[in-house]
Short mmCIF file of C-alpha atoms and ligand atoms in Angstrom, two decimals:
data_model
loop_
_atom_site.label_atom_id
_atom_site.label_comp_id
_atom_site.label_asym_id
_atom_site.label_seq_id
_atom_site.Cartn_x
_atom_site.Cartn_y
_atom_site.Cartn_z
CA MET A 1 -3.00 24.74 -1.24
CA LYS A 2 -2.12 22.90 -4.43
CA ASN A 3 1.50 23.23 -5.47
CA ARG A 4 2.02 26.11 -3.09
CA VAL A 5 5.75 26.66 -2.64
CA MET A 6 6.33 26.72 1.06
CA PRO A 7 8.64 28.81 3.18
CA PRO A 8 11.12 26.76 5.20
CA ILE A 9 9.43 24.52 7.78
CA LEU A 10 11.03 23.97 11.17
CA LEU A 11 9.72 21.02 13.17
CA LYS A 12 10.79 21.42 16.81
CA GLY A 13 11.20 18.85 19.56
CA ALA A 14 9.66 15.90 17.69
CA ARG A 15 10.43 12.22 17.98
CA ILE A 16 12.34 11.80 14.73
CA ILE A 17 12.15 8.25 13.44
CA ASP A 18 14.45 7.48 10.53
CA PRO A 19 14.36 3.86 9.37
CA ALA A 20 17.12 4.41 6.79
CA ASN A 21 19.58 5.14 9.59
CA ASN A 22 17.96 3.10 12.35
CA LYS A 23 17.56 6.27 14.39
CA ASP A 24 14.79 7.18 16.80
CA GLN A 25 15.53 10.31 18.81
CA VAL A 26 14.05 13.63 19.88
CA GLY A 27 15.21 16.69 17.95
CA ASP A 28 14.49 19.38 15.37
CA LEU A 29 14.18 18.97 11.63
CA LEU A 30 14.43 21.78 9.10
CA ILE A 31 12.89 21.58 5.63
CA LYS A 32 14.19 24.12 3.13
CA ASP A 33 14.16 24.37 -0.67
CA GLN A 34 12.05 21.20 -0.87
CA LYS A 35 14.78 19.23 0.86
CA ILE A 36 15.57 18.01 4.33
CA ASP A 37 18.11 20.63 5.30
CA SER A 38 19.26 19.46 8.71
CA ILE A 39 18.43 17.49 11.84
CA GLY A 40 19.79 18.62 15.18
CA ALA A 41 19.32 19.49 18.83
CA ASP A 42 18.45 23.17 18.60
CA ILE A 43 18.04 24.41 15.04
CA GLN A 44 17.18 28.06 14.42
CA CYS A 45 15.81 29.49 11.18
CA GLU A 46 14.36 32.98 11.12
CA ASP A 47 12.02 32.90 8.14
CA ALA A 48 10.71 29.40 8.82
CA VAL A 49 7.21 28.33 9.75
CA GLU A 50 7.99 26.88 13.14
CA THR A 51 5.90 24.34 14.99
CA ASN A 52 6.36 22.63 18.31
CA LEU A 53 5.94 18.88 17.96
CA ALA A 54 6.55 17.58 21.47
CA GLY A 55 5.03 14.09 21.68
CA LYS A 56 4.58 13.84 17.90
CA TRP A 57 6.53 11.68 15.48
CA VAL A 58 8.31 12.88 12.36
CA VAL A 59 8.87 10.08 9.87
CA PRO A 60 9.73 9.72 6.17
CA GLY A 61 6.67 10.04 3.92
CA LEU A 62 4.77 6.76 3.92
CA ILE A 63 4.79 4.68 0.73
CA ASP A 64 1.96 2.35 -0.27
CA MET A 65 3.11 0.00 -3.00
CA HIS A 66 -0.34 -1.39 -3.85
CA VAL A 67 -3.39 0.76 -4.52
CA HIS A 68 -6.15 0.94 -7.11
CA LEU A 69 -6.95 4.48 -8.24
CA ARG A 70 -9.57 3.40 -10.83
CA GLU A 71 -8.69 6.06 -13.39
CA PRO A 72 -8.96 5.76 -16.36
CA GLY A 73 -12.28 4.01 -16.76
CA PHE A 74 -13.89 3.74 -13.34
CA GLU A 75 -13.98 7.38 -12.25
CA TYR A 76 -17.32 6.76 -10.53
CA LYS A 77 -15.42 4.62 -7.98
CA GLU A 78 -12.34 6.83 -7.51
CA THR A 79 -10.20 9.27 -9.44
CA ILE A 80 -6.49 9.91 -9.27
CA GLU A 81 -7.34 13.19 -7.54
CA THR A 82 -9.61 11.74 -4.84
CA GLY A 83 -7.40 8.68 -4.34
CA THR A 84 -4.28 10.76 -3.85
CA MET A 85 -6.16 13.14 -1.54
CA ALA A 86 -6.99 10.10 0.61
CA ALA A 87 -3.36 9.02 0.38
CA ALA A 88 -2.08 12.37 1.66
CA ALA A 89 -4.60 12.25 4.52
CA GLY A 90 -3.27 8.80 5.41
CA GLY A 91 0.31 10.12 5.56
CA PHE A 92 1.44 8.84 2.17
CA THR A 93 3.75 10.72 -0.19
CA LYS A 94 4.05 7.93 -2.77
CA VAL A 95 1.62 5.25 -3.93
CA ALA A 96 2.05 2.61 -6.61
CA CYS A 97 -1.15 2.02 -8.59
CA MET A 98 -2.16 -1.25 -10.18
CA PRO A 99 -2.92 -1.50 -13.91
CA ASN A 100 -6.44 -2.99 -13.88
CA THR A 101 -8.10 0.17 -15.14
CA SER A 102 -10.13 0.48 -18.34
CA PRO A 103 -8.21 0.43 -20.57
CA PRO A 104 -5.54 -1.33 -18.51
CA ASN A 105 -2.16 0.33 -18.10
CA ASP A 106 -0.40 -1.75 -20.72
CA ASN A 107 1.14 1.06 -22.80
CA GLU A 108 3.21 4.20 -22.34
CA SER A 109 0.41 6.65 -23.03
CA ILE A 110 -1.64 5.37 -20.08
CA THR A 111 1.44 5.31 -17.86
CA ARG A 112 2.19 8.93 -18.76
CA PHE A 113 -1.45 9.94 -18.34
CA ILE A 114 -1.49 8.58 -14.76
CA ILE A 115 1.72 10.38 -13.82
CA GLU A 116 0.53 13.67 -15.31
CA ARG A 117 -2.88 13.48 -13.66
CA ALA A 118 -1.25 12.88 -10.28
CA GLU A 119 1.18 15.77 -10.78
CA ARG A 120 -1.66 18.09 -11.66
CA ALA A 121 -3.62 17.07 -8.55
CA GLY A 122 -0.49 17.61 -6.46
CA TYR A 123 -1.39 15.48 -3.42
CA CYS A 124 0.85 12.45 -3.75
CA LYS A 125 3.38 11.04 -6.17
CA VAL A 126 1.89 8.16 -8.14
CA LEU A 127 4.12 5.35 -9.37
CA PRO A 128 2.32 3.37 -12.08
CA VAL A 129 2.59 -0.40 -12.15
CA ALA A 130 2.15 -1.55 -15.75
CA SER A 131 0.57 -4.83 -16.73
CA ILE A 132 2.68 -7.90 -17.47
CA THR A 133 0.47 -8.94 -20.38
CA ARG A 134 -1.33 -6.93 -23.02
CA GLY A 135 -4.83 -6.07 -21.93
CA GLN A 136 -4.16 -8.22 -18.85
CA GLN A 137 -5.26 -11.07 -21.10
CA GLY A 138 -2.53 -13.45 -20.04
CA ARG A 139 -1.30 -14.07 -23.60
CA ASN A 140 1.41 -11.66 -24.77
CA LEU A 141 3.92 -9.64 -22.77
CA THR A 142 3.79 -5.85 -22.80
CA GLU A 143 6.72 -3.69 -23.92
CA PHE A 144 8.64 -3.59 -20.63
CA PHE A 145 11.34 -1.25 -21.89
CA ASP A 146 8.95 1.40 -23.23
CA LEU A 147 6.82 1.23 -20.09
CA LEU A 148 9.85 1.66 -17.82
CA GLN A 149 10.95 4.63 -19.93
CA ALA A 150 7.50 6.16 -19.49
CA GLY A 151 7.77 5.85 -15.70
CA ALA A 152 6.39 2.43 -14.74
CA VAL A 153 8.06 1.10 -11.58
CA ALA A 154 7.02 -2.57 -11.78
CA PHE A 155 4.86 -5.05 -13.68
CA SER A 156 1.80 -6.95 -12.49
CA ASP A 157 -1.47 -8.31 -13.82
CA ASP A 158 -2.93 -7.66 -10.35
CA GLY A 159 -6.58 -8.44 -10.02
CA LEU A 160 -5.70 -11.55 -11.94
CA PRO A 161 -2.86 -14.06 -11.75
CA VAL A 162 -0.70 -14.90 -14.75
CA THR A 163 -2.26 -18.33 -15.09
CA LYS A 164 0.24 -19.85 -17.52
CA ALA A 165 3.43 -20.83 -15.73
CA SER A 166 5.39 -20.69 -18.99
CA LEU A 167 4.31 -17.07 -19.56
CA MET A 168 5.21 -16.09 -15.98
CA ARG A 169 8.61 -17.69 -16.55
CA LEU A 170 9.01 -15.67 -19.74
CA ALA A 171 8.01 -12.43 -17.95
CA LEU A 172 10.59 -13.07 -15.22
CA GLU A 173 13.28 -13.87 -17.79
CA TYR A 174 12.42 -10.76 -19.79
CA SER A 175 12.50 -8.61 -16.63
CA LEU A 176 16.15 -9.58 -16.10
CA ASN A 177 17.13 -7.32 -19.02
CA PHE A 178 16.11 -4.30 -16.94
CA ASP A 179 16.27 -5.80 -13.44
CA ALA A 180 12.57 -4.91 -13.35
CA LEU A 181 10.23 -6.04 -10.59
CA ILE A 182 7.43 -8.53 -11.26
CA ILE A 183 4.55 -8.38 -8.75
CA SER A 184 2.56 -11.57 -8.42
CA HIS A 185 -1.14 -11.68 -7.64
CA ALA A 186 -0.82 -15.27 -6.46
CA GLU A 187 -4.03 -17.18 -7.00
CA GLU A 188 -4.79 -20.63 -8.40
CA LEU A 189 -8.07 -19.85 -10.14
CA GLU A 190 -8.99 -23.52 -10.48
CA LEU A 191 -9.40 -23.56 -6.70
CA SER A 192 -10.71 -20.06 -6.05
CA VAL A 193 -12.93 -19.04 -8.89
CA GLN A 194 -16.22 -20.30 -7.40
CA GLY A 195 -15.50 -19.01 -3.90
CA CYS A 196 -16.30 -15.69 -2.28
CA MET A 197 -14.77 -15.98 1.21
CA ASN A 198 -12.30 -18.09 3.16
CA GLU A 199 -13.08 -21.81 3.14
CA GLY A 200 -13.68 -22.91 6.71
CA LYS A 201 -16.07 -22.82 9.63
CA THR A 202 -17.59 -19.46 8.81
CA SER A 203 -18.20 -20.25 5.13
CA THR A 204 -19.96 -23.49 6.15
CA LYS A 205 -22.08 -21.62 8.67
CA LEU A 206 -23.01 -18.90 6.19
CA GLY A 207 -23.53 -21.36 3.34
CA LEU A 208 -21.04 -19.55 1.12
CA LYS A 209 -18.57 -21.22 -1.20
CA GLY A 210 -15.06 -20.93 0.18
CA ILE A 211 -11.57 -20.29 -1.15
CA PRO A 212 -8.99 -22.59 0.47
CA ASN A 213 -5.60 -21.33 1.64
CA ALA A 214 -4.12 -23.69 -0.92
CA ALA A 215 -5.36 -21.44 -3.75
CA GLU A 216 -2.83 -18.87 -2.58
CA ASP A 217 -0.10 -21.20 -1.28
CA ILE A 218 0.19 -23.13 -4.55
CA ALA A 219 0.50 -19.95 -6.61
CA VAL A 220 3.06 -18.39 -4.23
CA PHE A 221 5.10 -21.59 -4.38
CA ARG A 222 4.94 -21.70 -8.19
CA ASP A 223 6.13 -18.12 -8.53
CA CYS A 224 8.92 -18.56 -5.95
CA CYS A 225 10.11 -21.60 -7.95
CA LEU A 226 10.04 -19.54 -11.15
CA ALA A 227 11.96 -16.69 -9.49
CA GLU A 228 14.53 -19.25 -8.36
CA LEU A 229 14.73 -20.76 -11.82
CA THR A 230 15.22 -17.42 -13.56
CA GLY A 231 17.07 -15.40 -10.92
CA ALA A 232 14.62 -12.54 -11.45
CA ARG A 233 13.08 -10.19 -8.85
CA LEU A 234 9.67 -11.25 -7.65
CA HIS A 235 7.31 -9.52 -5.23
CA ILE A 236 4.27 -11.32 -3.78
CA ALA A 237 1.24 -9.09 -3.32
CA HIS A 238 -1.28 -9.25 -0.45
CA VAL A 239 -0.08 -12.30 1.47
CA SER A 240 -2.93 -13.70 3.58
CA THR A 241 -2.06 -17.28 4.58
CA LYS A 242 0.22 -19.02 7.02
CA GLY A 243 1.36 -21.30 4.20
CA SER A 244 2.50 -18.46 1.93
CA VAL A 245 4.43 -16.83 4.77
CA GLU A 246 6.29 -20.11 5.32
CA ILE A 247 6.92 -20.67 1.59
CA ILE A 248 8.34 -17.13 1.23
CA ARG A 249 10.46 -17.60 4.36
CA GLN A 250 12.01 -20.75 2.91
CA ALA A 251 12.54 -19.18 -0.51
CA LYS A 252 14.34 -16.22 1.08
CA ALA A 253 16.52 -18.62 3.08
CA ARG A 254 17.57 -20.26 -0.21
CA GLY A 255 18.53 -16.87 -1.63
CA VAL A 256 15.60 -16.42 -4.00
CA ARG A 257 15.11 -12.74 -4.87
CA VAL A 258 11.62 -12.53 -3.47
CA THR A 259 9.95 -9.83 -1.38
CA ALA A 260 6.38 -9.70 -0.10
CA GLU A 261 3.68 -7.47 1.29
CA THR A 262 0.58 -7.93 3.38
CA ALA A 263 -2.37 -5.59 3.92
CA PRO A 264 -3.59 -4.11 7.21
CA HIS A 265 -6.82 -6.14 7.07
CA TYR A 266 -4.88 -9.41 7.10
CA PHE A 267 -3.15 -8.53 10.36
CA SER A 268 -6.21 -6.98 11.99
CA LEU A 269 -9.27 -9.03 10.94
CA THR A 270 -10.31 -12.66 10.44
CA GLU A 271 -13.02 -14.38 8.41
CA GLU A 272 -15.45 -13.65 11.24
CA ALA A 273 -15.75 -10.09 9.94
CA VAL A 274 -17.82 -11.58 7.09
CA ASN A 275 -20.57 -12.67 9.55
CA GLY A 276 -23.85 -11.06 8.68
CA TYR A 277 -22.85 -11.27 5.01
CA ASN A 278 -20.85 -8.07 5.35
CA THR A 279 -19.79 -7.22 1.81
CA PHE A 280 -17.44 -4.54 3.22
CA ALA A 281 -15.36 -7.46 4.50
CA LYS A 282 -15.19 -9.18 1.10
CA MET A 283 -11.87 -9.07 -0.66
CA ASN A 284 -9.50 -11.25 -2.64
CA PRO A 285 -7.61 -12.99 -1.15
CA PRO A 286 -10.24 -13.33 1.57
CA LEU A 287 -9.85 -12.67 5.28
CA ARG A 288 -8.54 -15.87 6.84
CA THR A 289 -8.37 -17.42 10.33
CA GLU A 290 -6.75 -16.29 13.57
CA GLU A 291 -3.90 -18.75 12.90
CA ASP A 292 -3.21 -17.05 9.57
CA ARG A 293 -3.47 -13.59 11.10
CA LYS A 294 -0.86 -14.54 13.71
CA ALA A 295 1.42 -16.01 11.03
CA VAL A 296 1.17 -12.80 8.99
CA ILE A 297 2.18 -10.76 12.06
CA GLN A 298 5.10 -13.13 12.70
CA GLY A 299 6.11 -12.71 9.04
CA LEU A 300 6.16 -8.93 9.48
CA ARG A 301 8.14 -9.29 12.68
CA ASP A 302 10.90 -11.55 11.34
CA GLY A 303 11.29 -9.82 7.96
CA THR A 304 9.65 -12.52 5.82
CA LEU A 305 7.07 -9.92 4.86
CA ASP A 306 8.80 -6.70 3.83
CA ALA A 307 5.99 -4.21 3.45
CA ILE A 308 2.52 -3.13 4.47
CA ALA A 309 0.43 -2.17 1.44
CA THR A 310 -3.27 -1.39 1.54
CA ASP A 311 -4.62 -2.87 -1.71
CA HIS A 312 -6.90 0.21 -1.52
CA ALA A 313 -9.85 -0.89 -3.67
CA PRO A 314 -12.59 1.72 -3.88
CA HIS A 315 -16.03 0.68 -5.13
CA ASP A 316 -19.31 2.44 -5.80
CA ILE A 317 -22.06 1.42 -3.39
CA LEU A 318 -24.03 -0.56 -6.00
CA SER A 319 -21.08 -2.94 -6.38
CA LYS A 320 -21.28 -3.70 -2.65
CA GLU A 321 -24.98 -3.37 -1.79
CA CYS A 322 -26.02 -6.69 -3.25
CA GLU A 323 -25.87 -10.41 -2.52
CA PHE A 324 -22.58 -11.44 -0.97
CA GLU A 325 -21.68 -13.76 -3.85
CA LEU A 326 -22.19 -10.97 -6.38
CA ALA A 327 -20.47 -8.16 -4.47
CA ALA A 328 -17.20 -6.76 -5.78
CA ASN A 329 -13.94 -7.66 -4.02
CA GLY A 330 -11.91 -5.11 -2.10
CA ILE A 331 -11.94 -2.41 0.54
CA ILE A 332 -10.49 1.07 0.78
CA GLY A 333 -7.45 1.39 3.01
CA LEU A 334 -5.41 4.54 2.59
CA GLU A 335 -6.82 6.43 5.58
CA THR A 336 -6.83 3.44 7.97
CA SER A 337 -3.50 1.80 7.17
CA LEU A 338 -1.37 3.74 9.65
CA PRO A 339 -4.02 3.79 12.43
CA LEU A 340 -4.34 -0.01 12.13
CA ALA A 341 -0.57 -0.50 12.17
CA LEU A 342 -0.32 1.65 15.30
CA ASP A 343 -3.25 -0.14 16.92
CA VAL A 344 -2.39 -3.76 16.15
CA LEU A 345 1.36 -3.85 15.51
CA VAL A 346 2.65 -1.20 17.90
CA ARG A 347 0.18 -1.31 20.78
CA GLN A 348 -0.99 -4.94 20.71
CA GLU A 349 2.04 -6.71 19.29
CA GLY A 350 4.86 -4.58 20.62
CA PHE A 351 6.49 -3.57 17.31
CA SER A 352 8.70 -0.50 17.64
CA PRO A 353 7.67 2.60 15.66
CA LEU A 354 10.97 2.21 13.78
CA GLU A 355 10.00 -1.30 12.64
CA VAL A 356 6.63 -0.07 11.42
CA MET A 357 8.22 2.81 9.49
CA LYS A 358 10.52 0.30 7.78
CA LEU A 359 7.46 -1.64 6.65
CA MET A 360 5.59 1.48 5.55
CA SER A 361 8.29 3.60 3.94
CA PHE A 362 11.89 2.38 3.81
CA ASN A 363 11.26 -1.15 2.51
CA PRO A 364 8.67 -0.22 -0.14
CA ALA A 365 11.09 2.45 -1.47
CA LYS A 366 13.86 -0.12 -1.66
CA ILE A 367 11.69 -2.75 -3.36
CA LEU A 368 10.39 -0.26 -5.95
CA ASN A 369 13.85 1.25 -6.35
CA VAL A 370 12.60 4.80 -5.79
CA ASP A 371 13.87 7.40 -3.36
CA GLY A 372 12.15 7.70 -0.01
CA GLY A 373 12.12 6.08 3.38
CA SER A 374 14.93 8.31 4.60
CA LEU A 375 15.36 11.55 6.54
CA ASN A 376 18.96 12.09 5.48
CA PRO A 377 19.78 15.78 4.96
CA GLY A 378 19.86 16.50 1.24
CA HIS A 379 16.98 14.11 0.55
CA LYS A 380 13.74 15.38 -0.96
CA ALA A 381 11.49 16.49 1.90
CA ASP A 382 8.85 13.75 1.94
CA VAL A 383 7.87 13.90 5.59
CA THR A 384 4.87 12.74 7.60
CA ILE A 385 3.90 14.01 11.04
CA ILE A 386 2.11 11.49 13.23
CA ASP A 387 0.23 12.10 16.46
CA PRO A 388 0.28 8.66 18.12
CA ASP A 389 -2.30 9.76 20.71
CA PHE A 390 -4.80 11.44 18.39
CA GLN A 391 -8.23 9.91 18.99
CA PHE A 392 -10.77 9.88 16.23
CA CYS A 393 -13.70 7.97 14.85
CA TYR A 394 -13.40 6.84 11.22
CA LYS A 395 -16.59 8.38 9.90
CA ARG A 396 -17.99 8.07 6.43
CA GLU A 397 -18.46 11.82 5.96
CA GLU A 398 -14.80 12.49 6.73
CA ILE A 399 -13.34 10.02 4.24
CA ARG A 400 -11.42 11.74 1.42
CA SER A 401 -11.70 8.80 -0.92
CA LYS A 402 -14.73 8.83 -3.21
CA ALA A 403 -15.70 5.42 -1.82
CA PHE A 404 -16.48 4.26 1.71
CA ASN A 405 -16.36 0.47 1.41
CA SER A 406 -14.44 -0.22 4.60
CA PRO A 407 -15.06 -2.75 7.38
CA PHE A 408 -13.60 -0.17 9.77
CA LEU A 409 -16.35 2.45 9.40
CA ASN A 410 -17.21 4.01 12.77
CA LYS A 411 -14.23 2.34 14.46
CA LYS A 412 -12.46 4.43 17.07
CA PHE A 413 -8.74 4.81 16.49
CA THR A 414 -5.85 6.23 18.45
CA GLY A 415 -3.05 7.67 16.30
CA ARG A 416 -2.92 9.00 12.76
CA ALA A 417 -1.03 11.25 10.37
CA ILE A 418 -1.80 14.89 11.18
CA ALA A 419 0.29 16.46 8.42
CA THR A 420 1.97 15.32 5.23
CA ILE A 421 4.68 17.11 3.29
CA MET A 422 5.65 16.05 -0.22
CA ALA A 423 8.83 17.51 -1.68
CA GLY A 424 8.58 20.41 0.78
CA LYS A 425 4.93 21.14 -0.04
CA VAL A 426 2.17 20.62 2.49
CA THR A 427 -0.32 18.15 1.00
CA PHE A 428 -2.31 17.50 4.16
CA ASP A 429 -2.62 19.49 7.36
CA LEU A 430 -5.41 18.31 9.63
CA ASN A 431 -5.36 21.18 12.13
CA GLY A 432 -3.50 23.93 10.32
CA LEU A 433 -0.28 23.03 12.11
CA LEU A 434 1.92 24.20 9.25
CA LYS A 435 0.06 27.33 8.18
CA ALA A 436 2.35 30.28 7.65
CA ARG A 437 1.50 32.85 10.31
ZN1 LIG B 1 -4.32 -8.62 -6.24
#
């Protein structure tokens, strides 16, 4: 399957959802020479692999702007190959990976290594995010220009905040030379470092040290102020609190160049998932309250939050099968992101499929300044086929990721990606829908 050059693919009678053009209509779509050739009412193409997609959705390839692929250094948790395999199975054609590997992605050779590894695996395009500071040590800036030349799409010390405000200011000022994007892992460590879950009723009940919302709110506010001061482009990662949503909303209203993402777990779970000391519900920032969850959904609805990103964080079982305080932070997310968005946002909250595709493809492409999120003829054929009615149980043995640290194990879902096409090549095909006959 890898890198197989495909004959033309003709998708017939699908619901074609194109967030770039605000279009949602039934029709045919032809993929030819790795590009979207045409969209129309009754397209014919003799040598094409043709498939009837009545009731299915055809959307631009999904883009996840925040994942951890763990390579180099933590290949026992995930590799670029297994991570991108999981991405393709989740409907993704592009993922941006964070630099907290070992060694961290703070130089061009690591950036190039990641891109080459992903190309060789052939499942999903990987867009490396390089670190803001050397070794993610929070002291000296990396060489932004060289890293951008090597293929980095943004800068972040994710996993850690840039604790010194003066250094964050410098990074934002420096980024202006290239109009580069700075991604903030917003966390005030002075308030969070002892905690392991949200500070509130559940942490009191469980006797665990909590992390207050303020640990995030303060850091989001600081970085919005610094973006305003410098005029640089800032993106806030994994927003989890009502306060941060409001701070970002106000900053946007003032014209600050800030964008933001949240993760599926923040709009689908609350701190109660931690009950029973469930380490598969431990992440940073932590799951919050119902009030926060509702505020995050409102942020997605009114455009305060621009993107859904998984923060896919695979771990080996030993890092999770231990005391709650000692367990590693993070959950995997690539294969549950779309099912959760369909479940919570579309079916429970009444979002239109078009709105969700904006959050999962068009907006991330725009923020990262890469192509994607569009079904315009002539565009590279990054296309995902979704069956909104497909029922399945998220079982450990069917997960493509090397890890299985997910609070959604054994959950029943309705709706998922059933095929993924990257640059005209089939990278995932659940039921052999696109097999040449
Ligand atoms: Zn982070």
